[in-house]
Amino acid sequence: MNSAVDILLVEDSQDDIDLALHALRQGKLANSIFVVRDGEEALDFLFCRGAYSERSFDHPPKLVLLDLKMPKVDGLQVLKQVKNDPRTRTIPVVIMTSSKEERDLLEGYNAGVNSFIQKPVDFEQFRETVKTLGMYWLVVNQRPVNHESRIAAETGVKNGGPE
Amino acid sequence: MPDFMPHGYCFQWDPLVLWLHVISDGIIVLSYFCIPVALVYLARKRRDLPFNWIFWMFALFIMGCGATHLLEIWTIWHANYLLSGIVKAITAVASAATAILLIPLIPKVIALPSGDQLHAVTYELRLQVIERERAEEKVASTQAERERVQAALAEHQCALEDLQLAQSALHRSQGQLTAIIQSAMDAIITIDEDQRVVIFNAAAEKMFGCTLAEATGKSLERFIPQRFHQGHAEHIHRFAHTGVSNRAMAAQGAIWGVRSNGEEFPLEASISQVQSGSRKLFTVILRDITEQKRIALALAEQAEELALSRRSLEVQTLMLQSVLDSISEGLVAADETGKFILWNPAATRIIGLGAANVPPEQWTDHYGTYLPDTVTPFPPEQNPLLRAIRGEACTAEMYVRNAKLEIGVWIESSASPLKGKDGVARGGVVAFRNVTQRRLHEREIRKLNDELEARVIERTVALQAANHELEAFTYSVSHDLRAPLRHISGFSRILLEDFAPSLPAEAQRHLQRIAQGAARMGKLVDELLNLARVGRQSLTIEPTRLSSIVQDVLALLEPEIAGRNVEWKISDLPVLECDSILVRQVFQNLIHNALKYSRPRSPAVIEIGQTEKNGQPVIFISDNGVGFSMKYADKLFGVFQRLHRAEEFEGTGVGLAIVQRIIHKHGGRVWAEAEIDRGATFYFTLGSCEHSESKTIAAAATSGDRT
């Protein structure tokens, strides 16, 4: 459980996980995918705590694919915590959900989501979508690699990170 | 003076001698004193006696003798001889003078006639006296006559002067009279016994249209209508014999005159007569009463009219009375002092009491009037009738409860001042009705309303709860229903792709159908969610240029248009007040439909424009596509209702339902006209949301487009 993770997939449904992985695999993007099954686990992973305490803020995922409806801590709560913390703020978060409720959209964008995607019912479309966004965020998009998170860590925000 | 002895001493106081002397002397004295008196009386009575003075002489000397004898008596006791001597001397002188005077008289007395002669003379004298008396009488009567003549003369003189005065006065008054006659307003005509005109004044000239010169000396008859000639002559004749100086002629009946132009006119006349020397003159004074008659006639007409209007007034009054008696509203009027002048039966019925002679400030107590709260006595000064009397129109609601009206009533009254023609208030009138029943109804209605309100709130709460539930439901449908569909679609696709070689062809076809079914269901779910969202969403109304919306939609539909032969006929559309996002959806669905159902046509003709219905702009979108039968028109806008098979034209049957829901949310109307194979036209209005202002904007926008 160390080193670089390209995509953190936060999804409670095994079916959706399988489909997503299938699509990503077909898009040659499945090299470094880490899957967590609920919001709490996602937060542990991202904030390097609990089961993931040995992880370092120095190696955040390049993309978080976040489902909204999940047990325990839902997607929007995860998003808010990530975007409220300077150590995690720069991590791109894309919400992938079944619904496209205006309410959720608004809340997501207000919390600082980087993209909001409704999962198409049609698998062809789904595959295309996943491929496109993976290409975009992992290849096309430029991000300040580890820089800001490091600065944030150095300025004393210590959240259970290992020495 | 020597001191003589009284003469008694000579008698030696012998009483006999003494008293003899005294008495004798006394008697002498008395006699001598009486004789002169008689003589003087005689001389005075008979002044005609000749030598009358001799009697005076005798009287004197006899008186002297008497005095000497008196002194004889005196000197017996008193020796006053000097006095005695003086008296004797006087007597002596008198006697001597008498004697002397008597001597020459004697011859004369002898010459005096004797008694007979005297008688004869006396007789003669008597005759002469009678004669003379007669003469004197004559002279006296002559004198009287003369005096009378003189007096008469003087009188005549006076009379002459008076006459002269009278004459000048007469001249003056004659002038005045003439002036009066000439200037009189009435016609004055004087005629003689033969009815010939003597005087004819200016008014007469004017009245009869005939000059004085023409009238003078002519018969009066020319001024009298022919039919009255006989009667008039007789009348004058009779009048002459009555001796009455004047009389009115009107009493004799209508008098008519005739003017020189033949016009007859009514007259009022009086006649007088006067004897002037041997002549008898009649003067008539005439007044033209044409005007008076006319006035009298007009007055009579007026009186008749008055009587007529009075009768109708009576009828009206009667009518009014019965109206007042029969109306259900109470009607009460009072004069300016607050005394009731009208109180109809309904008034008594409503408030239980009749008109009472109580001052306004006691009305509240007497009639038991209260404010609508039913307990506060109605402020007397605010009584509507009193306010009306003060000149103020008002309405008021009050509660009335009194001995006759134990169960109180609410009355509603409206009062207004009674005004005279001059606009000054002369009292007030108030009309009122029993509104108890209405109040009860109102109370009932209010109660029901309150209940309704409560129920509405209750329902609203329930509805809101239901809405929330629905929202939650749609949310979970959207999320939970779509996930399994996605899984079905996804895994069947994976099977097809990854395991195709090991699958029989039929299994592959079935998998294909599973994927298609899942995809289709996904679309349905999405459309349903759309519909639900439209229903939930509140409108954001703003002026919207429909033309720009159409342009946007066409751009959006470009993929569908591409490769098609479509002839667009798009006219200017107005600017309307609406929710632009939802209306965009309407245009999108309708244009999409038009494109879809005209797919078999080349060219497809699609027209977008506006028309007008009931002054409202109506937007229409027509195509020349396959159309539909109007007998299914009512199904057109139902959810999942389709008039074509899916194999012919794809679709979910939700698009038009969404259109209808959006239009209805705008208060508008949507409908379609179509014919199989002849195309379809969809019309819609945006109802109450558009108004004249937006029309103006539309016009401005349209004209702006053209320039």
CSV table of C-alpha atoms in Angstrom, one decimal, chain B residues 135-405:
chain,number,residue,atom,x,y,z
B,135,ALA,CA,-144.3,158.0,9.4
B,136,GLU,CA,-141.6,157.0,11.6
B,137,GLU,CA,-142.4,153.3,11.0
B,138,LYS,CA,-142.3,154.0,7.3
B,139,VAL,CA,-139.0,155.7,7.7
B,140,ALA,CA,-137.7,152.8,9.7
B,141,SER,CA,-138.9,150.2,7.2
B,142,THR,CA,-137.3,152.2,4.5
B,143,GLN,CA,-134.2,152.3,6.5
B,144,ALA,CA,-134.2,148.5,6.9
B,145,GLU,CA,-134.9,148.1,3.3
B,146,ARG,CA,-131.9,150.2,2.5
B,147,GLU,CA,-129.7,148.4,5.0
B,148,ARG,CA,-130.8,145.1,3.5
B,149,VAL,CA,-130.1,146.3,0.0
B,150,GLN,CA,-126.7,147.5,1.2
B,151,ALA,CA,-126.0,144.1,2.8
B,152,ALA,CA,-127.2,142.3,-0.4
B,153,LEU,CA,-124.9,144.6,-2.4
B,154,ALA,CA,-122.0,143.7,-0.2
B,155,GLU,CA,-122.9,140.1,-0.5
B,156,HIS,CA,-123.1,140.3,-4.2
B,157,GLN,CA,-119.7,142.0,-4.3
B,158,CYS,CA,-118.3,139.0,-2.4
B,159,ALA,CA,-120.0,136.6,-4.6
B,160,LEU,CA,-118.6,138.3,-7.6
B,161,GLU,CA,-115.1,138.0,-6.2
B,162,ASP,CA,-115.7,134.3,-5.4
B,163,LEU,CA,-117.0,133.8,-8.8
B,164,GLN,CA,-113.9,135.3,-10.3
B,165,LEU,CA,-111.7,133.1,-8.2
B,166,ALA,CA,-113.9,130.1,-9.0
B,167,GLN,CA,-113.7,131.0,-12.6
B,168,SER,CA,-109.9,131.1,-12.6
B,169,ALA,CA,-109.9,127.9,-10.6
B,170,LEU,CA,-112.3,126.4,-13.0
B,171,HIS,CA,-110.0,127.4,-15.9
B,172,ARG,CA,-107.1,125.7,-14.0
B,173,SER,CA,-109.0,122.6,-13.2
B,174,GLN,CA,-110.4,122.5,-16.7
B,175,GLY,CA,-106.8,122.5,-18.0
B,176,GLN,CA,-105.9,119.9,-15.5
B,177,LEU,CA,-108.9,117.8,-16.4
B,178,THR,CA,-108.1,118.0,-20.0
B,179,ALA,CA,-104.5,116.9,-19.3
B,180,ILE,CA,-105.8,114.1,-17.1
B,181,ILE,CA,-108.2,113.0,-19.7
B,182,GLN,CA,-105.6,113.1,-22.4
B,183,SER,CA,-103.0,111.3,-20.4
B,184,ALA,CA,-105.3,108.8,-18.8
B,185,MET,CA,-104.4,105.2,-19.5
B,186,ASP,CA,-108.0,104.4,-19.9
B,187,ALA,CA,-110.0,105.5,-22.9
B,188,ILE,CA,-112.4,108.4,-21.9
B,189,ILE,CA,-115.2,109.1,-24.3
B,190,THR,CA,-118.0,111.7,-23.6
B,191,ILE,CA,-121.1,111.5,-25.7
B,192,ASP,CA,-124.3,113.6,-25.7
B,193,GLU,CA,-127.8,112.2,-25.5
B,194,ASP,CA,-127.7,111.4,-29.2
B,195,GLN,CA,-124.6,109.3,-28.6
B,196,ARG,CA,-122.5,111.7,-30.5
B,197,VAL,CA,-118.9,111.9,-29.4
B,198,VAL,CA,-117.8,115.0,-27.6
B,199,ILE,CA,-114.6,114.0,-25.9
B,200,PHE,CA,-112.3,111.4,-27.2
B,201,ASN,CA,-108.9,111.1,-25.4
B,202,ALA,CA,-105.6,109.9,-26.6
B,203,ALA,CA,-106.1,106.5,-25.0
B,204,ALA,CA,-109.4,106.2,-26.9
B,205,GLU,CA,-107.6,107.1,-30.1
B,206,LYS,CA,-105.1,104.4,-29.5
B,207,MET,CA,-107.6,101.9,-28.4
B,208,PHE,CA,-110.0,102.2,-31.3
B,209,GLY,CA,-107.4,103.2,-33.9
B,210,CYS,CA,-109.3,106.4,-34.7
B,211,THR,CA,-108.3,110.0,-34.3
B,212,LEU,CA,-110.2,112.6,-32.3
B,213,ALA,CA,-111.0,114.5,-35.4
B,214,GLU,CA,-112.5,111.3,-37.0
B,215,ALA,CA,-114.5,110.5,-33.9
B,216,THR,CA,-115.8,113.9,-32.9
B,217,GLY,CA,-119.5,114.3,-33.6
B,218,LYS,CA,-119.8,110.7,-34.8
B,219,SER,CA,-122.1,108.2,-33.2
B,220,LEU,CA,-120.5,106.0,-30.5
B,221,GLU,CA,-122.0,103.0,-32.3
B,222,ARG,CA,-119.1,102.8,-34.7
B,223,PHE,CA,-117.1,101.6,-31.8
B,224,ILE,CA,-119.5,98.9,-30.7
B,225,PRO,CA,-120.0,95.7,-32.6
B,226,GLN,CA,-123.2,95.6,-34.6
B,227,ARG,CA,-124.9,93.0,-32.4
B,228,PHE,CA,-124.6,95.2,-29.3
B,229,HIS,CA,-126.0,98.4,-30.9
B,230,GLN,CA,-129.6,97.9,-29.7
B,231,GLY,CA,-128.7,96.7,-26.3
B,232,HIS,CA,-126.3,99.5,-25.8
B,233,ALA,CA,-128.7,102.2,-26.8
B,234,GLU,CA,-131.3,100.8,-24.4
B,235,HIS,CA,-128.7,100.7,-21.7
B,236,ILE,CA,-127.8,104.3,-22.0
B,237,HIS,CA,-131.4,105.3,-22.1
B,238,ARG,CA,-132.2,103.4,-18.9
B,239,PHE,CA,-129.2,104.8,-17.2
B,240,ALA,CA,-130.2,108.3,-18.1
B,241,HIS,CA,-133.5,107.8,-16.3
B,242,THR,CA,-132.0,106.3,-13.1
B,243,GLY,CA,-130.4,109.6,-12.2
B,244,VAL,CA,-127.5,107.7,-10.8
B,245,SER,CA,-124.4,109.7,-11.5
B,246,ASN,CA,-122.2,106.8,-12.5
B,247,ARG,CA,-122.0,103.0,-12.5
B,248,ALA,CA,-119.7,100.2,-13.7
B,249,MET,CA,-120.9,98.6,-16.9
B,250,ALA,CA,-119.0,95.4,-16.4
B,251,ALA,CA,-121.7,94.1,-14.1
B,252,GLN,CA,-124.0,94.1,-17.1
B,253,GLY,CA,-122.0,91.3,-18.7
B,254,ALA,CA,-119.2,91.2,-21.2
B,255,ILE,CA,-118.7,94.4,-23.2
B,256,TRP,CA,-117.0,94.3,-26.5
B,257,GLY,CA,-115.5,97.1,-28.5
B,258,VAL,CA,-114.5,97.1,-32.2
B,259,ARG,CA,-111.5,98.8,-33.5
B,260,SER,CA,-111.5,100.7,-36.8
B,261,ASN,CA,-109.8,97.7,-38.4
B,262,GLY,CA,-112.8,95.6,-37.4
B,263,GLU,CA,-111.0,93.7,-34.6
B,264,GLU,CA,-113.2,93.1,-31.6
B,265,PHE,CA,-111.8,93.2,-28.1
B,266,PRO,CA,-113.2,92.9,-24.6
B,267,LEU,CA,-113.7,95.9,-22.5
B,268,GLU,CA,-114.2,96.9,-19.0
B,269,ALA,CA,-116.3,100.1,-18.7
B,270,SER,CA,-117.9,102.5,-16.4
B,271,ILE,CA,-120.4,105.2,-17.3
B,272,SER,CA,-121.3,108.5,-15.7
B,273,GLN,CA,-123.8,111.2,-16.6
B,274,VAL,CA,-123.9,114.9,-15.9
B,275,GLN,CA,-126.4,117.6,-16.7
B,276,SER,CA,-124.7,120.4,-18.4
B,277,GLY,CA,-127.2,123.2,-18.9
B,278,SER,CA,-129.9,121.8,-21.1
B,279,ARG,CA,-127.6,119.1,-22.3
B,280,LYS,CA,-127.1,115.7,-20.7
B,281,LEU,CA,-123.6,114.3,-21.2
B,282,PHE,CA,-122.5,110.7,-20.7
B,283,THR,CA,-118.9,109.8,-20.1
B,284,VAL,CA,-117.6,106.3,-20.5
B,285,ILE,CA,-114.3,105.1,-19.2
B,286,LEU,CA,-113.0,102.1,-21.1
B,287,ARG,CA,-110.2,99.7,-20.4
B,288,ASP,CA,-109.0,97.2,-23.0
B,289,ILE,CA,-108.9,93.9,-21.0
B,290,THR,CA,-107.6,91.7,-23.9
B,291,GLU,CA,-104.4,91.3,-21.9
B,292,GLN,CA,-106.3,90.7,-18.7
B,293,LYS,CA,-108.6,88.2,-20.4
B,294,ARG,CA,-105.5,86.5,-21.8
B,295,ILE,CA,-103.9,86.4,-18.4
B,296,ALA,CA,-107.1,85.3,-16.8
B,297,LEU,CA,-107.3,82.6,-19.4
B,298,ALA,CA,-103.7,81.6,-18.9
B,299,LEU,CA,-104.4,81.6,-15.1
B,300,ALA,CA,-107.4,79.4,-15.6
B,301,GLU,CA,-105.3,77.1,-17.7
B,302,GLN,CA,-102.6,77.2,-15.0
B,303,ALA,CA,-105.2,76.5,-12.4
B,304,GLU,CA,-106.4,73.5,-14.4
B,305,GLU,CA,-102.8,72.3,-14.8
B,306,LEU,CA,-102.3,72.8,-11.2
B,307,ALA,CA,-105.3,70.9,-10.4
B,308,LEU,CA,-104.1,68.2,-12.7
B,309,SER,CA,-100.7,68.1,-11.2
B,310,ARG,CA,-102.2,68.1,-7.8
B,311,ARG,CA,-104.3,65.1,-8.7
B,312,SER,CA,-101.2,63.3,-10.0
B,313,LEU,CA,-99.3,64.4,-6.9
B,314,GLU,CA,-102.1,62.9,-4.9
B,315,VAL,CA,-101.8,59.7,-6.9
B,316,GLN,CA,-98.1,59.8,-6.5
B,317,THR,CA,-98.3,60.4,-2.8
B,318,LEU,CA,-100.7,57.5,-2.5
B,319,MET,CA,-98.3,55.4,-4.5
B,320,LEU,CA,-95.4,56.5,-2.5
B,321,GLN,CA,-97.3,55.8,0.7
B,322,SER,CA,-98.1,52.3,-0.4
B,323,VAL,CA,-94.5,51.9,-1.4
B,324,LEU,CA,-93.4,53.1,1.9
B,325,ASP,CA,-95.9,50.8,3.6
B,326,SER,CA,-94.8,47.8,1.6
B,327,ILE,CA,-91.0,48.0,1.4
B,328,SER,CA,-89.1,45.8,3.7
B,329,GLU,CA,-86.6,48.5,4.5
B,330,GLY,CA,-87.3,50.7,7.5
B,331,LEU,CA,-87.5,54.3,6.5
B,332,VAL,CA,-87.5,57.1,9.0
B,333,ALA,CA,-87.2,60.8,8.4
B,334,ALA,CA,-87.0,63.7,10.9
B,335,ASP,CA,-87.0,67.5,10.5
B,336,GLU,CA,-84.2,69.7,11.5
B,337,THR,CA,-85.3,69.7,15.2
B,338,GLY,CA,-85.2,65.9,15.3
B,339,LYS,CA,-89.0,65.5,15.2
B,340,PHE,CA,-90.0,62.4,13.2
B,341,ILE,CA,-91.9,63.2,10.0
B,342,LEU,CA,-91.9,59.8,8.5
B,343,TRP,CA,-91.9,56.3,10.1
B,344,ASN,CA,-92.9,53.5,7.8
B,345,PRO,CA,-94.4,50.2,9.1
B,346,ALA,CA,-91.2,48.3,8.3
B,347,ALA,CA,-89.3,50.6,10.6
B,348,THR,CA,-91.7,49.7,13.4
B,349,ARG,CA,-91.4,46.0,12.5
B,350,ILE,CA,-87.6,46.1,12.5
B,351,ILE,CA,-86.9,47.9,15.6
B,352,GLY,CA,-90.1,47.0,17.5
B,353,LEU,CA,-91.1,50.6,18.4
B,354,GLY,CA,-92.8,53.4,16.5
B,355,ALA,CA,-92.1,57.1,16.2
B,356,ALA,CA,-91.8,58.6,19.7
B,357,ASN,CA,-91.7,62.2,20.6
B,358,VAL,CA,-88.3,62.1,22.2
B,359,PRO,CA,-85.4,64.4,21.6
B,360,PRO,CA,-82.5,63.0,19.5
B,361,GLU,CA,-80.2,62.7,22.5
B,362,GLN,CA,-82.6,60.2,24.0
B,363,TRP,CA,-83.0,58.0,20.9
B,364,THR,CA,-80.3,55.7,22.1
B,365,ASP,CA,-82.0,55.1,25.4
B,366,HIS,CA,-85.5,54.9,24.0
B,367,TYR,CA,-84.9,52.6,21.1
B,368,GLY,CA,-82.1,50.6,22.8
B,369,THR,CA,-79.4,51.1,20.1
B,370,TYR,CA,-75.9,49.7,20.7
B,371,LEU,CA,-72.6,49.6,18.8
B,372,PRO,CA,-72.0,46.3,16.9
B,373,ASP,CA,-70.4,44.9,20.0
B,374,THR,CA,-74.0,44.7,21.4
B,375,VAL,CA,-73.2,46.2,24.8
B,376,THR,CA,-71.9,49.7,24.3
B,377,PRO,CA,-74.8,52.2,23.9
B,378,PHE,CA,-74.7,53.8,20.5
B,379,PRO,CA,-73.2,57.3,21.0
B,380,PRO,CA,-76.2,59.6,20.5
B,381,GLU,CA,-74.3,62.2,18.6
B,382,GLN,CA,-73.2,59.6,16.1
B,383,ASN,CA,-76.7,58.4,15.4
B,384,PRO,CA,-76.8,58.3,11.5
B,385,LEU,CA,-80.2,60.2,11.4
B,386,LEU,CA,-78.8,62.9,13.6
B,387,ARG,CA,-75.7,63.1,11.4
B,388,ALA,CA,-77.9,63.3,8.4
B,389,ILE,CA,-79.8,66.2,10.0
B,390,ARG,CA,-76.5,67.9,10.4
B,391,GLY,CA,-76.0,67.5,6.7
B,392,GLU,CA,-73.7,64.5,6.7
B,393,ALA,CA,-74.4,61.3,4.6
B,394,CYS,CA,-73.3,58.2,6.4
B,395,THR,CA,-73.8,54.5,7.0
B,396,ALA,CA,-73.7,52.7,10.2
B,397,GLU,CA,-74.2,49.3,11.7
B,398,MET,CA,-75.9,49.0,15.0
B,399,TYR,CA,-77.4,46.5,17.3
B,400,VAL,CA,-81.0,47.2,18.6
B,401,ARG,CA,-82.4,45.6,21.7
B,402,ASN,CA,-85.4,47.0,23.7
B,403,ALA,CA,-88.5,45.9,25.7
B,404,LYS,CA,-90.3,45.1,22.4
B,405,LEU,CA,-87.3,43.4,20.9
